[in-house]
Amino acid sequence: MGIRSSGKGTQSKLLAKHLKIPHISTGEICRSIKDKDTPLAKKVKKYYDKGILVPNNIIIELLEERLKESDCKNGVILDGFPRSVDQAEITKDILKFDQVLALKVSDEEVLNRLTGRRYCPNPKCEAIYNIYTSPKPKKEGVCDKCGTKLAERKDITREVVMENLKRYHAENDPLLEYYKDKGILTEINGEQTIEEVHQEIIEKLKIK
Ligand code: AMP
């Protein structure tokens, strides 16, 4: 579990590779079907494009289909599901979690990671920067690699991120408590380098 920009996708892929089991992201499942020409895909797209949660019956059906595939028989790293106590309760008989990992990143860090993003709009370059975290451009507002003036995503404003944080906490905090009560929650400090976060996960899960 972890908010957008927490490194959840990166870490779950690394852990899946380490354990040699599939990484299953419900967000990626939605992305892979949303532009298809089927009634189900059209429904998914409607929610996905607005950045809101796809209804439980749809997302659970899509996930169940994927979990039936043979590569899942030794377990999976699930990324992005469940997103609410409701989803956890509905699926508690089909999903038996050994551990739930929560990547902790402060709201301030999330704001910096998201609003600090800059990119080089030169199509031959497309370098990515972050003015608060890293990599910072050497000269303010200018691409290190090609000298083009850096651009920022107009849709990621402070207000939008604050709103996302509010929504995330409302959905996610009760879920953290839910898994804490079950004794299977492991919290990980997400404010470290990718490799350090990965090592903390390996150590806390006591896997080699
Ligand atoms: P993500 O890549 O995890 O940020 O997910 C992208 C989008 O996929 C979300 O904004 C939702 O529209 C959809 N989605 C992913 N996981 C879920 C879920 N567990 N429940 C409902 N919708 C989801």
mmCIF file of C-alpha atoms and ligand atoms in Angstrom:
data_model
loop_
_atom_site.group_PDB
_atom_site.id
_atom_site.type_symbol
_atom_site.label_atom_id
_atom_site.label_comp_id
_atom_site.label_asym_id
_atom_site.label_seq_id
_atom_site.Cartn_x
_atom_site.Cartn_y
_atom_site.Cartn_z
ATOM 1 C CA MET A 1 0.000 0.000 0.000
ATOM 2 C CA GLY A 2 1.181 3.498 -0.694
ATOM 3 C CA ILE A 3 0.058 6.751 -2.219
ATOM 4 C CA ARG A 4 0.943 7.795 -5.769
ATOM 5 C CA SER A 5 4.649 8.789 -5.768
ATOM 6 C CA SER A 6 5.411 6.578 -2.728
ATOM 7 C CA GLY A 7 7.342 4.129 -4.898
ATOM 8 C CA LYS A 8 4.727 1.400 -4.469
ATOM 9 C CA GLY A 9 4.874 0.260 -8.109
ATOM 10 C CA THR A 10 8.677 0.207 -8.211
ATOM 11 C CA GLN A 11 8.971 -1.648 -4.909
ATOM 12 C CA SER A 12 6.305 -4.214 -5.648
ATOM 13 C CA LYS A 13 7.969 -5.017 -8.996
ATOM 14 C CA LEU A 14 11.359 -5.401 -7.274
ATOM 15 C CA LEU A 15 9.900 -7.638 -4.586
ATOM 16 C CA ALA A 16 8.058 -9.780 -7.126
ATOM 17 C CA LYS A 17 11.301 -10.234 -9.068
ATOM 18 C CA HIS A 18 13.118 -11.135 -5.860
ATOM 19 C CA LEU A 19 10.509 -13.728 -4.901
ATOM 20 C CA LYS A 20 10.027 -14.932 -8.514
ATOM 21 C CA ILE A 21 6.273 -14.523 -8.357
ATOM 22 C CA PRO A 22 4.059 -12.276 -10.530
ATOM 23 C CA HIS A 23 3.465 -8.610 -9.816
ATOM 24 C CA ILE A 24 -0.217 -7.874 -10.273
ATOM 25 C CA SER A 25 -1.303 -4.260 -10.327
ATOM 26 C CA THR A 26 -5.006 -3.511 -10.577
ATOM 27 C CA GLY A 27 -4.097 -0.097 -12.036
ATOM 28 C CA GLU A 28 -2.129 -1.825 -14.805
ATOM 29 C CA ILE A 29 -5.001 -4.240 -15.429
ATOM 30 C CA CYS A 30 -7.291 -1.213 -15.904
ATOM 31 C CA ARG A 31 -4.764 0.512 -18.194
ATOM 32 C CA SER A 32 -4.399 -2.598 -20.328
ATOM 33 C CA ILE A 33 -8.116 -2.935 -21.035
ATOM 34 C CA LYS A 34 -9.539 0.589 -20.911
ATOM 35 C CA ASP A 35 -9.036 1.391 -24.602
ATOM 36 C CA LYS A 36 -10.480 -1.860 -25.898
ATOM 37 C CA ASP A 37 -13.776 -1.881 -27.712
ATOM 38 C CA THR A 38 -15.876 -3.837 -25.214
ATOM 39 C CA PRO A 39 -18.678 -2.724 -22.864
ATOM 40 C CA LEU A 40 -16.540 -3.650 -19.817
ATOM 41 C CA ALA A 41 -13.553 -1.679 -21.118
ATOM 42 C CA LYS A 42 -15.747 1.367 -21.736
ATOM 43 C CA LYS A 43 -17.031 1.224 -18.160
ATOM 44 C CA VAL A 44 -13.486 0.985 -16.768
ATOM 45 C CA LYS A 45 -12.346 3.912 -18.914
ATOM 46 C CA LYS A 46 -15.108 6.150 -17.581
ATOM 47 C CA TYR A 47 -13.770 5.831 -14.028
ATOM 48 C CA TYR A 48 -10.098 5.476 -14.863
ATOM 49 C CA ASP A 49 -9.946 8.696 -16.877
ATOM 50 C CA LYS A 50 -11.479 10.643 -13.999
ATOM 51 C CA GLY A 51 -8.942 9.164 -11.580
ATOM 52 C CA ILE A 52 -11.665 7.641 -9.438
ATOM 53 C CA LEU A 53 -12.078 4.082 -8.229
ATOM 54 C CA VAL A 54 -13.658 1.575 -10.574
ATOM 55 C CA PRO A 55 -16.742 -0.026 -8.914
ATOM 56 C CA ASN A 56 -15.943 -2.997 -6.687
ATOM 57 C CA ASN A 57 -17.778 -5.636 -8.750
ATOM 58 C CA ILE A 58 -15.820 -4.725 -11.891
ATOM 59 C CA ILE A 59 -12.364 -4.490 -10.328
ATOM 60 C CA ILE A 60 -12.876 -7.701 -8.339
ATOM 61 C CA GLU A 61 -13.985 -9.593 -11.443
ATOM 62 C CA LEU A 62 -10.930 -8.393 -13.373
ATOM 63 C CA LEU A 63 -8.627 -9.337 -10.506
ATOM 64 C CA GLU A 64 -10.193 -12.767 -10.040
ATOM 65 C CA GLU A 65 -9.729 -13.501 -13.760
ATOM 66 C CA ARG A 66 -6.040 -12.630 -13.535
ATOM 67 C CA LEU A 67 -5.522 -14.686 -10.365
ATOM 68 C CA LYS A 68 -6.901 -17.774 -12.087
ATOM 69 C CA GLU A 69 -3.890 -17.846 -14.429
ATOM 70 C CA SER A 70 -1.363 -20.597 -13.760
ATOM 71 C CA ASP A 71 1.579 -18.303 -12.919
ATOM 72 C CA CYS A 72 -0.268 -17.234 -9.732
ATOM 73 C CA LYS A 73 -0.288 -20.631 -8.073
ATOM 74 C CA ASN A 74 2.691 -19.899 -5.790
ATOM 75 C CA GLY A 75 1.406 -16.513 -4.723
ATOM 76 C CA VAL A 76 1.568 -12.970 -6.067
ATOM 77 C CA ILE A 77 2.568 -9.472 -5.088
ATOM 78 C CA LEU A 78 -0.641 -7.525 -5.265
ATOM 79 C CA ASP A 79 -0.293 -3.805 -5.958
ATOM 80 C CA GLY A 80 -3.225 -1.417 -5.701
ATOM 81 C CA PHE A 81 -5.768 -3.786 -4.212
ATOM 82 C CA PRO A 82 -7.599 -3.550 -1.859
ATOM 83 C CA ARG A 83 -8.072 0.208 -1.818
ATOM 84 C CA SER A 84 -10.781 0.287 0.854
ATOM 85 C CA VAL A 85 -12.029 -1.726 3.848
ATOM 86 C CA ASP A 86 -15.029 -2.603 1.699
ATOM 87 C CA GLN A 87 -12.843 -4.242 -0.947
ATOM 88 C CA ALA A 88 -10.847 -6.038 1.749
ATOM 89 C CA GLU A 89 -13.992 -7.419 3.370
ATOM 90 C CA ILE A 90 -15.616 -8.539 0.105
ATOM 91 C CA THR A 91 -12.483 -10.449 -0.944
ATOM 92 C CA LYS A 92 -11.329 -11.778 2.436
ATOM 93 C CA ASP A 93 -12.154 -15.369 1.527
ATOM 94 C CA ILE A 94 -10.328 -15.336 -1.811
ATOM 95 C CA LEU A 95 -7.299 -13.244 -0.888
ATOM 96 C CA LYS A 96 -5.187 -14.648 1.923
ATOM 97 C CA PHE A 97 -2.434 -12.167 2.613
ATOM 98 C CA ASP A 98 0.754 -13.269 4.354
ATOM 99 C CA GLN A 99 1.772 -9.655 4.857
ATOM 100 C CA VAL A 100 0.523 -6.211 3.975
ATOM 101 C CA LEU A 101 3.297 -3.712 3.323
ATOM 102 C CA ALA A 102 2.628 0.001 3.737
ATOM 103 C CA LEU A 103 5.113 2.468 2.277
ATOM 104 C CA LYS A 104 5.083 5.523 4.524
ATOM 105 C CA VAL A 105 5.793 8.890 2.945
ATOM 106 C CA SER A 106 4.809 12.150 4.666
ATOM 107 C CA ASP A 107 2.233 14.401 3.024
ATOM 108 C CA GLU A 108 4.884 17.093 2.656
ATOM 109 C CA GLU A 109 7.192 14.729 0.792
ATOM 110 C CA VAL A 110 4.311 13.639 -1.478
ATOM 111 C CA LEU A 111 3.616 17.316 -2.251
ATOM 112 C CA ASN A 112 7.275 17.872 -3.110
ATOM 113 C CA ARG A 113 7.603 14.717 -5.179
ATOM 114 C CA LEU A 114 4.505 15.501 -7.233
ATOM 115 C CA THR A 115 4.516 19.284 -7.585
ATOM 116 C CA GLY A 116 8.307 19.379 -8.063
ATOM 117 C CA ARG A 117 8.236 17.268 -11.211
ATOM 118 C CA ARG A 118 9.633 18.949 -14.308
ATOM 119 C CA TYR A 119 10.296 17.539 -17.742
ATOM 120 C CA CYS A 120 12.156 18.511 -20.851
ATOM 121 C CA PRO A 121 9.561 19.125 -23.578
ATOM 122 C CA ASN A 122 12.135 18.489 -26.332
ATOM 123 C CA PRO A 123 10.802 15.250 -27.929
ATOM 124 C CA LYS A 124 14.378 14.080 -28.606
ATOM 125 C CA CYS A 125 15.291 14.433 -24.916
ATOM 126 C CA GLU A 126 12.325 14.157 -22.496
ATOM 127 C CA ALA A 127 14.614 14.168 -19.423
ATOM 128 C CA ILE A 128 12.812 14.168 -16.064
ATOM 129 C CA TYR A 129 13.711 16.322 -13.047
ATOM 130 C CA ASN A 130 12.424 17.237 -9.622
ATOM 131 C CA ILE A 131 13.161 20.691 -8.253
ATOM 132 C CA TYR A 132 12.681 19.601 -4.604
ATOM 133 C CA THR A 133 13.994 16.034 -4.550
ATOM 134 C CA SER A 134 16.195 14.600 -7.311
ATOM 135 C CA PRO A 135 17.532 14.796 -9.924
ATOM 136 C CA LYS A 136 17.555 18.600 -9.632
ATOM 137 C CA PRO A 137 18.455 20.515 -12.785
ATOM 138 C CA LYS A 138 21.913 22.132 -12.408
ATOM 139 C CA LYS A 139 20.590 25.462 -13.699
ATOM 140 C CA GLU A 140 17.118 26.445 -12.525
ATOM 141 C CA GLY A 141 14.423 25.818 -15.155
ATOM 142 C CA VAL A 142 16.799 24.508 -17.831
ATOM 143 C CA CYS A 143 17.459 20.950 -19.060
ATOM 144 C CA ASP A 144 20.998 19.773 -18.159
ATOM 145 C CA LYS A 145 21.172 17.620 -21.249
ATOM 146 C CA CYS A 146 19.936 19.854 -24.058
ATOM 147 C CA GLY A 147 19.405 23.336 -22.585
ATOM 148 C CA THR A 148 15.655 23.433 -23.353
ATOM 149 C CA LYS A 149 13.409 25.362 -20.924
ATOM 150 C CA LEU A 150 11.806 22.824 -18.546
ATOM 151 C CA ALA A 151 8.041 22.371 -18.394
ATOM 152 C CA GLU A 152 5.666 21.197 -15.666
ATOM 153 C CA ARG A 153 2.462 19.191 -15.777
ATOM 154 C CA LYS A 154 -0.413 21.670 -15.607
ATOM 155 C CA ASP A 155 -2.704 19.081 -14.031
ATOM 156 C CA ILE A 156 -0.487 18.444 -10.981
ATOM 157 C CA THR A 157 -1.071 21.569 -8.918
ATOM 158 C CA ARG A 158 -0.724 21.896 -5.148
ATOM 159 C CA GLU A 159 -4.539 21.960 -4.848
ATOM 160 C CA VAL A 160 -4.935 18.757 -6.879
ATOM 161 C CA VAL A 161 -2.301 16.953 -4.786
ATOM 162 C CA MET A 162 -3.886 18.193 -1.511
ATOM 163 C CA GLU A 163 -7.232 16.866 -2.712
ATOM 164 C CA ASN A 164 -5.653 13.506 -3.642
ATOM 165 C CA LEU A 165 -4.012 13.309 -0.217
ATOM 166 C CA LYS A 166 -7.337 13.963 1.483
ATOM 167 C CA ARG A 167 -9.068 11.278 -0.559
ATOM 168 C CA TYR A 168 -6.198 8.835 -0.079
ATOM 169 C CA HIS A 169 -6.223 9.220 3.707
ATOM 170 C CA ALA A 170 -10.002 8.847 3.889
ATOM 171 C CA GLU A 171 -9.868 5.546 1.981
ATOM 172 C CA ASN A 172 -6.538 4.232 3.105
ATOM 173 C CA ASP A 173 -6.150 5.064 6.808
ATOM 174 C CA PRO A 174 -9.056 2.805 7.896
ATOM 175 C CA LEU A 175 -7.511 0.029 5.774
ATOM 176 C CA LEU A 176 -4.179 0.425 7.579
ATOM 177 C CA GLU A 177 -5.980 0.061 10.909
ATOM 178 C CA TYR A 178 -7.859 -2.955 9.549
ATOM 179 C CA TYR A 179 -4.628 -4.821 8.711
ATOM 180 C CA LYS A 180 -2.876 -3.572 11.873
ATOM 181 C CA ASP A 181 -5.678 -5.142 13.915
ATOM 182 C CA LYS A 182 -5.154 -8.402 12.024
ATOM 183 C CA GLY A 183 -1.458 -8.275 12.913
ATOM 184 C CA ILE A 184 -0.199 -8.508 9.327
ATOM 185 C CA LEU A 185 0.754 -4.889 8.648
ATOM 186 C CA THR A 186 4.423 -4.055 8.106
ATOM 187 C CA GLU A 187 5.300 -0.386 7.766
ATOM 188 C CA ILE A 188 8.234 0.631 5.595
ATOM 189 C CA ASN A 189 9.984 4.013 5.477
ATOM 190 C CA GLY A 190 9.355 5.186 1.913
ATOM 191 C CA GLU A 191 11.600 8.247 2.288
ATOM 192 C CA GLN A 192 14.818 6.443 1.382
ATOM 193 C CA THR A 193 16.504 5.501 -1.881
ATOM 194 C CA ILE A 194 14.889 2.768 -3.991
ATOM 195 C CA GLU A 195 17.579 0.264 -2.938
ATOM 196 C CA GLU A 196 17.266 1.170 0.769
ATOM 197 C CA VAL A 197 13.494 0.736 0.706
ATOM 198 C CA HIS A 198 13.918 -2.626 -1.033
ATOM 199 C CA GLN A 199 16.445 -3.754 1.608
ATOM 200 C CA GLU A 200 14.153 -2.690 4.455
ATOM 201 C CA ILE A 201 11.351 -4.767 2.903
ATOM 202 C CA ILE A 202 13.597 -7.831 2.537
ATOM 203 C CA GLU A 203 14.823 -7.476 6.138
ATOM 204 C CA LYS A 204 11.392 -6.909 7.665
ATOM 205 C CA LEU A 205 9.898 -9.822 5.751
ATOM 206 C CA LYS A 206 12.879 -11.967 6.783
ATOM 207 C CA ILE A 207 13.419 -13.216 3.245
ATOM 208 C CA LYS A 208 16.808 -13.636 1.650
HETATM 209 P P1 AMP B 1 -3.116 3.090 -9.955
HETATM 210 O O1 AMP B 1 -2.253 2.821 -11.149
HETATM 211 O O2 AMP B 1 -2.963 2.067 -8.880
HETATM 212 O O3 AMP B 1 -2.986 4.504 -9.449
HETATM 213 O O4 AMP B 1 -4.638 2.962 -10.469
HETATM 214 C C1 AMP B 1 -5.110 3.718 -11.549
HETATM 215 C C2 AMP B 1 -6.624 3.652 -11.626
HETATM 216 O O5 AMP B 1 -7.060 2.284 -11.778
HETATM 217 C C3 AMP B 1 -7.362 4.154 -10.394
HETATM 218 O O6 AMP B 1 -7.496 5.554 -10.383
HETATM 219 C C4 AMP B 1 -8.710 3.453 -10.555
HETATM 220 O O7 AMP B 1 -9.498 4.076 -11.565
HETATM 221 C C5 AMP B 1 -8.289 2.072 -11.076
HETATM 222 N N1 AMP B 1 -8.022 1.157 -9.940
HETATM 223 C C6 AMP B 1 -6.829 0.568 -9.609
HETATM 224 N N2 AMP B 1 -6.948 -0.213 -8.520
HETATM 225 C C7 AMP B 1 -8.238 -0.123 -8.132
HETATM 226 C C8 AMP B 1 -8.995 -0.681 -7.056
HETATM 227 N N3 AMP B 1 -8.437 -1.498 -6.139
HETATM 228 N N4 AMP B 1 -10.306 -0.365 -6.972
HETATM 229 C C9 AMP B 1 -10.903 0.435 -7.877
HETATM 230 N N5 AMP B 1 -10.254 1.011 -8.888
HETATM 231 C C10 AMP B 1 -8.937 0.745 -9.041
#
